PDB file of C-alpha atoms in Angstrom:
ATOM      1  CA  UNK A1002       0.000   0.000   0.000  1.00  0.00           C
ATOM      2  CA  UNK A1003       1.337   3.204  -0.989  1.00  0.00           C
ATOM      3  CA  UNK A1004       2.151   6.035   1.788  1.00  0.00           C
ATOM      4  CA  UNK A1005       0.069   8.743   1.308  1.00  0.00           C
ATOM      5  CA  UNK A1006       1.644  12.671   0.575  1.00  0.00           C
ATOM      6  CA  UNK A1007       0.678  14.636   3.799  1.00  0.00           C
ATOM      7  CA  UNK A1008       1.695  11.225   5.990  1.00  0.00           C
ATOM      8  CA  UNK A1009       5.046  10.848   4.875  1.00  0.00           C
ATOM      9  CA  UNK A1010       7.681  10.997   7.850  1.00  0.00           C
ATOM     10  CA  UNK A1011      10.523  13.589   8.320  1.00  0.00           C
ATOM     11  CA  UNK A1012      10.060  17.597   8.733  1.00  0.00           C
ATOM     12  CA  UNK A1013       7.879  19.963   5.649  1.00  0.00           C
ATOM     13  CA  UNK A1014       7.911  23.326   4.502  1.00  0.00           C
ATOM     14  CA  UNK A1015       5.342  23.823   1.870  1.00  0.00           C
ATOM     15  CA  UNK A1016       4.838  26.778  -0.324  1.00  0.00           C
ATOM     16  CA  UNK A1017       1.815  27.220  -1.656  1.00  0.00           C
ATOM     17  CA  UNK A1018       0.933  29.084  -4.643  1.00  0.00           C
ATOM     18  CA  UNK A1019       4.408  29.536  -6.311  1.00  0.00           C
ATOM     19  CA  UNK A1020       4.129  31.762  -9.149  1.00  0.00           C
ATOM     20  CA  UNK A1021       5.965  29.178 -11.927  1.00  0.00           C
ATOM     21  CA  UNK A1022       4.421  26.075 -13.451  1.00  0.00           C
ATOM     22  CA  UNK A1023       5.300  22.697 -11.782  1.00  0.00           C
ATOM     23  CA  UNK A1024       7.306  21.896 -14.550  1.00  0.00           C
ATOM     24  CA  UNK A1025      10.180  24.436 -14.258  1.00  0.00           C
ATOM     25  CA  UNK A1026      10.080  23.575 -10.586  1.00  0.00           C
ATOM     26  CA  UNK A1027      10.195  19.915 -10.770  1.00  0.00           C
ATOM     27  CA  UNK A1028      13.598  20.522 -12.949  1.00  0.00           C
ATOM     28  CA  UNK A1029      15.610  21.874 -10.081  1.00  0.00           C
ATOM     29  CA  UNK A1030      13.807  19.853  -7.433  1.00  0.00           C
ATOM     30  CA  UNK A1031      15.021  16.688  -9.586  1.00  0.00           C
ATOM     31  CA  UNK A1032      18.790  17.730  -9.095  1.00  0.00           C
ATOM     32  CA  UNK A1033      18.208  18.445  -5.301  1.00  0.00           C
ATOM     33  CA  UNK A1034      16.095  14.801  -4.100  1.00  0.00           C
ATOM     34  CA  UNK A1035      17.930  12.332  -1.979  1.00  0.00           C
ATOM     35  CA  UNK A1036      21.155  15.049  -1.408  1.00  0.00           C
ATOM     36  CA  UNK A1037      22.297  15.846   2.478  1.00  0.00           C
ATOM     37  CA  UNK A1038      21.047  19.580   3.789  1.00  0.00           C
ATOM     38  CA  UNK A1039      24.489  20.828   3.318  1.00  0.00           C
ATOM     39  CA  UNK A1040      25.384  20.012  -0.038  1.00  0.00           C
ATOM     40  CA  UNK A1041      21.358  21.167  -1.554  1.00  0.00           C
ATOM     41  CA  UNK A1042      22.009  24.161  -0.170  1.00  0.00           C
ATOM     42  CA  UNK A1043      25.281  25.004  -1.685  1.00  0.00           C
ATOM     43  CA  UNK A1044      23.997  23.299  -5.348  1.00  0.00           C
ATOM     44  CA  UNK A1045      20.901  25.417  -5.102  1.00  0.00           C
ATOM     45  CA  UNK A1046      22.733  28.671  -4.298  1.00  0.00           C
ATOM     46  CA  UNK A1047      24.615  28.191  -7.435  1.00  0.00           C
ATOM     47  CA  UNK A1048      22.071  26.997  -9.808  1.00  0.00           C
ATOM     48  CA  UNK A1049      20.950  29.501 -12.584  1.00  0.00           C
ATOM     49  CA  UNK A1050      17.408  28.541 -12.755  1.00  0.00           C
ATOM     50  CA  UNK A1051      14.376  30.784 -11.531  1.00  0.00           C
ATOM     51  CA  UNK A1052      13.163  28.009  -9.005  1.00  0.00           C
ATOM     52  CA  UNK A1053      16.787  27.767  -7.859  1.00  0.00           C
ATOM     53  CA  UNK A1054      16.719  31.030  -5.190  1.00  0.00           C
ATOM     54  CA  UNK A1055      13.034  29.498  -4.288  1.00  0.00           C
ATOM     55  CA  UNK A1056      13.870  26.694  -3.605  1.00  0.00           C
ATOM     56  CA  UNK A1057      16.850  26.922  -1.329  1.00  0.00           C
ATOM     57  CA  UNK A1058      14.713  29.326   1.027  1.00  0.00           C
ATOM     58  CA  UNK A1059      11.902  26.383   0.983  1.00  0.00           C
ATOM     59  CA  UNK A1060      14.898  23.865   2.355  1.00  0.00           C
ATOM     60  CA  UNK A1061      16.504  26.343   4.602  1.00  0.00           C
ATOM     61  CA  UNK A1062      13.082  26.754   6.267  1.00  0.00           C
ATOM     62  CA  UNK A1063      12.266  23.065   6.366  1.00  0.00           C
ATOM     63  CA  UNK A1064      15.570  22.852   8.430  1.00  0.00           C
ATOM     64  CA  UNK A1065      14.754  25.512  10.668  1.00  0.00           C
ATOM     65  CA  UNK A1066      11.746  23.366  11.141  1.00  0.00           C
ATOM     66  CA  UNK A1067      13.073  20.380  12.326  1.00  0.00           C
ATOM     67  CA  UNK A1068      15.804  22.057  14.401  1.00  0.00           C
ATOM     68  CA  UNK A1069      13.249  24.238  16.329  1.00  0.00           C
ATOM     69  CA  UNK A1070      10.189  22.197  16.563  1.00  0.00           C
ATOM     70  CA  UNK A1071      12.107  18.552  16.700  1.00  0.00           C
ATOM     71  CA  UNK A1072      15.431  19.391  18.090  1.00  0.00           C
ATOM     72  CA  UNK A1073      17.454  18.101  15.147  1.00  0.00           C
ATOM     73  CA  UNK A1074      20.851  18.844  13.894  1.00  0.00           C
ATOM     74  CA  UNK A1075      20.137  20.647   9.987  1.00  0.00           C
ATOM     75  CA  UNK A1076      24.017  18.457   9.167  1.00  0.00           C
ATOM     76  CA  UNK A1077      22.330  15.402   9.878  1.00  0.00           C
ATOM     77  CA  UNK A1078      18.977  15.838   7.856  1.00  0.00           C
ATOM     78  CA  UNK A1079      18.598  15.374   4.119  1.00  0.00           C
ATOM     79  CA  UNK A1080      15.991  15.568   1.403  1.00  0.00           C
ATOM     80  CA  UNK A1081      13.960  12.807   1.585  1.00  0.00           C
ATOM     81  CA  UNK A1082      11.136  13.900  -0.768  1.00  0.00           C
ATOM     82  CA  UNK A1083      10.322  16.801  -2.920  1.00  0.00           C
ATOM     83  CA  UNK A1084       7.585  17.080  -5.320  1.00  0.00           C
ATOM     84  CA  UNK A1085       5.582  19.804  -7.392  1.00  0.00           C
ATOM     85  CA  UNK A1086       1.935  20.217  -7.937  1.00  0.00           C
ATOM     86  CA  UNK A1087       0.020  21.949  -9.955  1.00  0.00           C
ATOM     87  CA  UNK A1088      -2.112  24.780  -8.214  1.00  0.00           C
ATOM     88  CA  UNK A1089      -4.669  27.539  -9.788  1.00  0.00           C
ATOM     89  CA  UNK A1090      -4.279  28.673 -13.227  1.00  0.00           C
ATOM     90  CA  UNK A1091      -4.959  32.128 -14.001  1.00  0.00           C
ATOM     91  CA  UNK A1092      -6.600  33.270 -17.027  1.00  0.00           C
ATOM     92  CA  UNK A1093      -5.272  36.031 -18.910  1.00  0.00           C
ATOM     93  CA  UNK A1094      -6.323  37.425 -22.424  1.00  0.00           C
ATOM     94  CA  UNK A1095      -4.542  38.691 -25.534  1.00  0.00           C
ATOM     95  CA  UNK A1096      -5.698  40.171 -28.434  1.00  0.00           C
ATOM     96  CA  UNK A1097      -5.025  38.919 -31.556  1.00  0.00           C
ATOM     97  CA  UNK A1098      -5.762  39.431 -35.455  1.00  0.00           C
ATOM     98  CA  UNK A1099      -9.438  40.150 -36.489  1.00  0.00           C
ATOM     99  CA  UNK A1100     -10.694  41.092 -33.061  1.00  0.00           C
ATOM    100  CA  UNK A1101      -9.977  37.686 -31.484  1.00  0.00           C
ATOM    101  CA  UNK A1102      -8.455  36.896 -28.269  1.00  0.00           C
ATOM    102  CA  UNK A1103      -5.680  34.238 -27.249  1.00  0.00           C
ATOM    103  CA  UNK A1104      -5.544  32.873 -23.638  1.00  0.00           C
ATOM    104  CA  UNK A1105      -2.983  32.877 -21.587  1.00  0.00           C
ATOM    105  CA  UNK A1106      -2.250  30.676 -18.749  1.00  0.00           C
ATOM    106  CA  UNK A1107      -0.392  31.995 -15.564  1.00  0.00           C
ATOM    107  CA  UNK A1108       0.266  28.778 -13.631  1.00  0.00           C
ATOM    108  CA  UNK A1109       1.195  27.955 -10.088  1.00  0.00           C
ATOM    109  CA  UNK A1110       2.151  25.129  -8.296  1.00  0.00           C
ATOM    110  CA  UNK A1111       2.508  23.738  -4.493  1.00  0.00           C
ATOM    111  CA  UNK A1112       6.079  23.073  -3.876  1.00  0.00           C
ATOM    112  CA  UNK A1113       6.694  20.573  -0.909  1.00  0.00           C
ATOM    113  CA  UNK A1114       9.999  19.594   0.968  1.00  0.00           C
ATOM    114  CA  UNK A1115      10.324  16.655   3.294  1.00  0.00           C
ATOM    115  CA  UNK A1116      13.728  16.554   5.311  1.00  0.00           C
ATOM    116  CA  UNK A1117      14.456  13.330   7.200  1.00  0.00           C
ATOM    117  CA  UNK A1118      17.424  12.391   9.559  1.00  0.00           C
ATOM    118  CA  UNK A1119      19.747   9.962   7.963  1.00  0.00           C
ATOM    119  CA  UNK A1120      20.701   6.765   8.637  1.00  0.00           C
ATOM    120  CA  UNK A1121      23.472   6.483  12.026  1.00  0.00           C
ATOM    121  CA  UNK A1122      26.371   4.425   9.661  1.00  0.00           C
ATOM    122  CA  UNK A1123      25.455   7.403   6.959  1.00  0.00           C
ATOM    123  CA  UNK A1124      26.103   9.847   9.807  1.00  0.00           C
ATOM    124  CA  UNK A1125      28.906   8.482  11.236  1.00  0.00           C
ATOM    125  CA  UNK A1126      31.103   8.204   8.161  1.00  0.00           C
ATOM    126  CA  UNK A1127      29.995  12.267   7.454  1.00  0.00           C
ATOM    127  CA  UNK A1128      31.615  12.725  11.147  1.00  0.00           C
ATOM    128  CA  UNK A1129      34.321  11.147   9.803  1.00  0.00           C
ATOM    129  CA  UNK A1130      35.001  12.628   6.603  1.00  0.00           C
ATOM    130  CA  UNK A1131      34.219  15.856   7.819  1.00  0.00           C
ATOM    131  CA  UNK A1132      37.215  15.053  11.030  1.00  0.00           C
ATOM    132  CA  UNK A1133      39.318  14.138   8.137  1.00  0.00           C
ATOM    133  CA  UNK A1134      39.050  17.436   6.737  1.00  0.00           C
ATOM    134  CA  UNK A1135      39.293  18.909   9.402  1.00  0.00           C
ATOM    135  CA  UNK A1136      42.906  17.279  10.244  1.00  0.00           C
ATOM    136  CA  UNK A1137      43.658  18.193   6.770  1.00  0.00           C
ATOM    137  CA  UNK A1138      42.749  21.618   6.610  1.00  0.00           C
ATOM    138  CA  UNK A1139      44.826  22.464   9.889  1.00  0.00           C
ATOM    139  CA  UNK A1140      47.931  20.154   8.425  1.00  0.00           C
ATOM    140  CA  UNK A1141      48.075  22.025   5.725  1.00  0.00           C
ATOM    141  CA  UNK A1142      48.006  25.560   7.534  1.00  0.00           C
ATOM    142  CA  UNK A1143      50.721  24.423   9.746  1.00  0.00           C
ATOM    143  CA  UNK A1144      52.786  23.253   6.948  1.00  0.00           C
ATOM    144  CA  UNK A1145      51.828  26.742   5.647  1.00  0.00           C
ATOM    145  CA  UNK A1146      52.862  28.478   8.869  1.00  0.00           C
ATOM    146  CA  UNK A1147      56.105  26.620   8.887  1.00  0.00           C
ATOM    147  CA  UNK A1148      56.676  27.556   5.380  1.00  0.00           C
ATOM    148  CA  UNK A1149      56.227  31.286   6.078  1.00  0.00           C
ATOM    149  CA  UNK A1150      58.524  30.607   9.328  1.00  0.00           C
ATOM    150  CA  UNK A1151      61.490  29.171   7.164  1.00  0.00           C
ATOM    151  CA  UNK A1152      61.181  31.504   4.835  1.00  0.00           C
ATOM    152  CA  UNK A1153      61.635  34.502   7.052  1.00  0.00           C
ATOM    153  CA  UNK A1154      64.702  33.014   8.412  1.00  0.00           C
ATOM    154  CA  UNK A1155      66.235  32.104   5.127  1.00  0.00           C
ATOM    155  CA  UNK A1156      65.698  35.564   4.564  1.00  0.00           C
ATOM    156  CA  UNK A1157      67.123  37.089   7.802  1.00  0.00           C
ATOM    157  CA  UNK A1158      70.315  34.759   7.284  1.00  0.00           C
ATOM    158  CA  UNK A1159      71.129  35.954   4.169  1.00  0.00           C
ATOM    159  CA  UNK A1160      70.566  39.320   5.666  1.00  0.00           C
ATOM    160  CA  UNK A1161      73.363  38.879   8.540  1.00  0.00           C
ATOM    161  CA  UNK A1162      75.175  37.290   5.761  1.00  0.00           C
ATOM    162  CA  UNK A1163      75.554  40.433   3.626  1.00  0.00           C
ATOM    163  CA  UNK A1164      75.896  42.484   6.374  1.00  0.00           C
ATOM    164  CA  UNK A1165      78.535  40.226   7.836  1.00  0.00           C
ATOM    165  CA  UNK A1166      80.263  40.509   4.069  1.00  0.00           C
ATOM    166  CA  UNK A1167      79.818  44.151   4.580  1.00  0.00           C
ATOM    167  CA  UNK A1168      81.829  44.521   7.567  1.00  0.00           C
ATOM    168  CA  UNK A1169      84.350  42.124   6.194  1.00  0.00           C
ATOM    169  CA  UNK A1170      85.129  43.997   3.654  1.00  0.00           C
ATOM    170  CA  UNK A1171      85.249  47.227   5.629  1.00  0.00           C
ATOM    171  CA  UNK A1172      87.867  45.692   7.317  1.00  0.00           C
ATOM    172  CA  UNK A1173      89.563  45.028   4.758  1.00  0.00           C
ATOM    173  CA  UNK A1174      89.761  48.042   2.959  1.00  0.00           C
ATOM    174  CA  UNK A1175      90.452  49.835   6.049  1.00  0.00           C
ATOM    175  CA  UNK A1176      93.705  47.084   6.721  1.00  0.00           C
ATOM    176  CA  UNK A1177      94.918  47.863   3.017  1.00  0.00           C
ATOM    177  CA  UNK A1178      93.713  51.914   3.162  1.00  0.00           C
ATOM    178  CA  UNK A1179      97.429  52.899   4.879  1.00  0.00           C
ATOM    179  CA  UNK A1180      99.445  51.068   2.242  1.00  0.00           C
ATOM    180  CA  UNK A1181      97.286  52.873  -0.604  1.00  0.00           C
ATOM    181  CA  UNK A1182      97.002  55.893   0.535  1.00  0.00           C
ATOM    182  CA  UNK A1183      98.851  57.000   3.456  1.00  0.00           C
ATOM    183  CA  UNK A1184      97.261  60.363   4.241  1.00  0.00           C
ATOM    184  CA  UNK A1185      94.091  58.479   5.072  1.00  0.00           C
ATOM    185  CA  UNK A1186      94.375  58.229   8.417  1.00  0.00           C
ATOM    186  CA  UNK A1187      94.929  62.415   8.747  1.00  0.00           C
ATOM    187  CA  UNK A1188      91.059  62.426   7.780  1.00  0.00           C
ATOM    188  CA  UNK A1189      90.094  61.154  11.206  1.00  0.00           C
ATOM    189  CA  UNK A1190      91.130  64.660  12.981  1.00  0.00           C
ATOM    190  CA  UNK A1191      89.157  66.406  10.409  1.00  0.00           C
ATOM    191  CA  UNK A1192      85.957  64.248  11.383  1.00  0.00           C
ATOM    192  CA  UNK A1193      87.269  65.441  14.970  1.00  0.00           C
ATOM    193  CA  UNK A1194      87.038  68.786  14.322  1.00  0.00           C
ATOM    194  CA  UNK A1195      83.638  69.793  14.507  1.00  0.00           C
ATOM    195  CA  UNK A1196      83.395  68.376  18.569  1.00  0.00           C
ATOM    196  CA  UNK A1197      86.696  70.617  19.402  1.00  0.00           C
ATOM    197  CA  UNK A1198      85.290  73.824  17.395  1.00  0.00           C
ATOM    198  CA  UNK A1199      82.182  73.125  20.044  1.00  0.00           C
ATOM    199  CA  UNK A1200      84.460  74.927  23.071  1.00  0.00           C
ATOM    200  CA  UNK A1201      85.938  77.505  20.676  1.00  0.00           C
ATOM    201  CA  UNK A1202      82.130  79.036  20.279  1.00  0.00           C
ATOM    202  CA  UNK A1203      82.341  80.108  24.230  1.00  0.00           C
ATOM    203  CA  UNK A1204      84.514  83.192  23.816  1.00  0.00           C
ATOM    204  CA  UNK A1205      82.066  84.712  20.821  1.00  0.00           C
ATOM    205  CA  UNK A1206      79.534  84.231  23.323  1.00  0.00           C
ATOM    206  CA  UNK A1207      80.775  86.632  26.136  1.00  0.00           C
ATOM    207  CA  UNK A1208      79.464  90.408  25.766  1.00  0.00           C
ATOM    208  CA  UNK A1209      82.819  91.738  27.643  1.00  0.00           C
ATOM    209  CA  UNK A1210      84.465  91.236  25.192  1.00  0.00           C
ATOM    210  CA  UNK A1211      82.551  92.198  22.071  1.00  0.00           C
ATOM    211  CA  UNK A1212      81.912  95.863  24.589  1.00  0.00           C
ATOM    212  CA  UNK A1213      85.853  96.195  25.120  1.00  0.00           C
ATOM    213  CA  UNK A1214      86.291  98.738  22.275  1.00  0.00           C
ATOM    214  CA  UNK A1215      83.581 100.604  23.065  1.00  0.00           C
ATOM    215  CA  UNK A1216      85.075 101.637  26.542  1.00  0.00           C
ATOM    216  CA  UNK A1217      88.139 102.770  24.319  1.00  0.00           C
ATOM    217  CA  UNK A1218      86.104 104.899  22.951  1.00  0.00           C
ATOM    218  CA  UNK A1219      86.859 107.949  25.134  1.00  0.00           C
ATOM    219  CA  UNK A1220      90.556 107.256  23.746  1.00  0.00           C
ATOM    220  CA  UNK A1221      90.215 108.386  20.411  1.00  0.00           C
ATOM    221  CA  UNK A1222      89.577 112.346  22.434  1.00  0.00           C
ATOM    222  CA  UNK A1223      93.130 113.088  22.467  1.00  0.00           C
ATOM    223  CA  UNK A1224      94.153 111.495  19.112  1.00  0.00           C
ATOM    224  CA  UNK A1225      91.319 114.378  17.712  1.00  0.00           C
ATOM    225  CA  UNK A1226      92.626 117.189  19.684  1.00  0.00           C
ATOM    226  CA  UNK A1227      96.462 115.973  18.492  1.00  0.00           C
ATOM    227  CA  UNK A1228      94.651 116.271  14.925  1.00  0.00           C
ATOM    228  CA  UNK A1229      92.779 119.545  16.015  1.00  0.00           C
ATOM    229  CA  UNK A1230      96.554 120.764  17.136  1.00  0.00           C
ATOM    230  CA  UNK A1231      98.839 119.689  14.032  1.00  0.00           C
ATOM    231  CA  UNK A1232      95.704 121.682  12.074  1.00  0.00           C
ATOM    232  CA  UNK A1233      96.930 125.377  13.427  1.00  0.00           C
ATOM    233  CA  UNK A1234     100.367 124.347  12.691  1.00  0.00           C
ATOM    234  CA  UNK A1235      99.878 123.760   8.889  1.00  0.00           C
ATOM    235  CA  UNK A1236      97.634 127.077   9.357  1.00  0.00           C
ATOM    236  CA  UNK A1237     100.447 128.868  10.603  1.00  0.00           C
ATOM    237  CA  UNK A1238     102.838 127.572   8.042  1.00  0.00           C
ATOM    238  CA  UNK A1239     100.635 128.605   5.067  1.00  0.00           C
ATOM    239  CA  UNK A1240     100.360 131.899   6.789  1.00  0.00           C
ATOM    240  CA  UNK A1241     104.433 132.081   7.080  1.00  0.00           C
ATOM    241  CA  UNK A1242     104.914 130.877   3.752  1.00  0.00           C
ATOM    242  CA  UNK A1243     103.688 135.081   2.125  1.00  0.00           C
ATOM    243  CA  UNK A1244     106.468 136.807   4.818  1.00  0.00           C
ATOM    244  CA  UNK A1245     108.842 134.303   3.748  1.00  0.00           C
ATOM    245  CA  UNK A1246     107.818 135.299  -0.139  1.00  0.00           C
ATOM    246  CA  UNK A1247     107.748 139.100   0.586  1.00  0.00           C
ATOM    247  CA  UNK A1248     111.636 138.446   2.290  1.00  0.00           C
ATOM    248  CA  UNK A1249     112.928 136.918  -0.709  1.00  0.00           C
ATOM    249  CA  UNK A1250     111.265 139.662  -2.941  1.00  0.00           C
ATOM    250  CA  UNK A1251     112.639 142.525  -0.878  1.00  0.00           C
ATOM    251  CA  UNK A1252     116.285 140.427  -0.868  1.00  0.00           C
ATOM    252  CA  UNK A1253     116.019 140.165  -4.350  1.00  0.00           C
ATOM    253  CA  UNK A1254     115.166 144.038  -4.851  1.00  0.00           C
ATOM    254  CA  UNK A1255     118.419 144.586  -2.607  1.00  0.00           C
ATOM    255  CA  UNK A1256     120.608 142.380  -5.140  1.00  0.00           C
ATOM    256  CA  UNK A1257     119.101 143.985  -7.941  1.00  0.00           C
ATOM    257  CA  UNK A1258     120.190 147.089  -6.668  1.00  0.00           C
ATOM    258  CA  UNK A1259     123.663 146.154  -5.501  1.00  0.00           C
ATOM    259  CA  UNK A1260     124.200 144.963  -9.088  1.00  0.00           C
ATOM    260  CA  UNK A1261     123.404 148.192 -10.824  1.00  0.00           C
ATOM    261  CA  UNK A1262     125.611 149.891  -8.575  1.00  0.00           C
ATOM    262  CA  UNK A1263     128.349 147.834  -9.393  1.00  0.00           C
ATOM    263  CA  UNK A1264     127.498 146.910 -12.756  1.00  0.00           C
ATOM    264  CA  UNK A1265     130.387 148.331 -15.248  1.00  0.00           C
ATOM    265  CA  UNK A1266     129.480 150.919 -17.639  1.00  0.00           C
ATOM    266  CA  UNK A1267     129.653 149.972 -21.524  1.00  0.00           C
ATOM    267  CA  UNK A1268     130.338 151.469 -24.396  1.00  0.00           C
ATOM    268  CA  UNK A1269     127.558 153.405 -24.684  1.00  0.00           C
ATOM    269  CA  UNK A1270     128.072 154.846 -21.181  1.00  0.00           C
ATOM    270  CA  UNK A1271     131.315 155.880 -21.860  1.00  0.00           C
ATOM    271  CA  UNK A1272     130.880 157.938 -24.873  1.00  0.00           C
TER     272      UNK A1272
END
């Protein structure tokens, strides 16, 4: 005797009055029947079909069904049956040539999902698999992890390594600089002199000393009035240089006249 629709065992969500024909829905219940919760949920989120996105939320609320109402685990439920009927059809009009009209048919349909627990050996060997992964997903971050470690060591020893080269060959070239070039090591005193320059920078700083002319100033008073004094001298000089020109006229005048007295007569004289 065949088991009647509404008394078959497990958890239902129904949804009544779907706005697709039973055929497209039966299409992407077919690829769904008999499959674990998990897995019909991940197939149906990625089907391209319109009864794909409608269905999923039909099986999602089936599970929250029999996790709320019967206290079942969704991971340990699958699809035991899904079916389609057909529901109302609407009746639409168009027109067509010479006044006619065409029907059209808007069909709906009763989509029902039926999730029941699965077997215990089905359920244990999902326990298992899934530990399985489990061990193998966290192997394969620690070998990642360990990967990542060794590779930032490698990297950090060839680091020192270069650096260690580095300061090899420093030494080196500073063992080999004296025999190349012997001023070399004069250009350590230079480097020097900067930090003994730093004391040097005291003096400018003192005000005393910087002032020290400035006192001296009251000096320079007797250097003017020397000045001040040599000027009368030169005035008195270019004042004695006219009586010393009038002497020597007048002492010419007398030499002049001296000669003319004692000047021989000529021959013009004598006649």
């Amino acid at each position: 005797m065949a088991v009647k629709t509404n008394e078959r065992p497990g958890t239902r969500a129904v949804l009544r009055h779907c706005r697709m024909s039973s055929t497209k829905a039966r299409e992407v219940l077919d690829l769904v029947r008999g499959l674990d919760y998990t897995r019909a949920v991940e197939l149906l989120d990625h089907t391209d079909r319109a009864a794909g996105p409608v269905v999923a939320k039909l099986v999602r609320s089936a599970a929250a069904n029999a996790e709320h109402n019967d206290g079942q685990f969704p991971e340990e439920l699958y699809i035991s049956t899904c079916y389609a009927d057909e529901a109302s059809t609407l009746k639409r009009y168009r027109p067509r040539a010479r006044g006619r009209g065409t029907r059209i048919r808007k069909r709906t349909c009763h989509v029902t999902i039926i999730l029941s627990r699965m077997p215990e050996d089905q359920i244990a060997r999902l326990k298992a698999r899934s530990a399985a992964q489990n061990v193998d997903r966290r192997a394969r971050r620690v070998a990642g992890a360990r990967r990542r470690a060794r590779a930032v060591e490698a990297v950090e020893e060839t680091s020192a390594l270069a650096a260690g080269e580095g300061g090899e060959g420093t030494e080196e070239a500073e063992a080999t600089a004296p025999r190349e070039t012997p001023a070399a090591p004069a250009k350590a005193p230079a480097k020097k002199a900067p930090a003994k320059k730093a004391p040097a920078k005291a003096p400018a700083k003192k005000a005393p000393a910087k002032k020290a002319p400035a006192k001296v100033a009251p000096a320079k008073g007797p250097a003017k009035k020397a000045a001040a004094k040599k000027a009368p001298a030169k005035k008195a000089a270019a004042k004695a240089a006219p009586v010393k020109a009038a002497a020597a006229s007048r002492a010419t005048k007398a030499l002049a006249r001296l000669a003319k007295k004692t000047r021989q007569p000529s021959g013009k004289d004598k006649n």
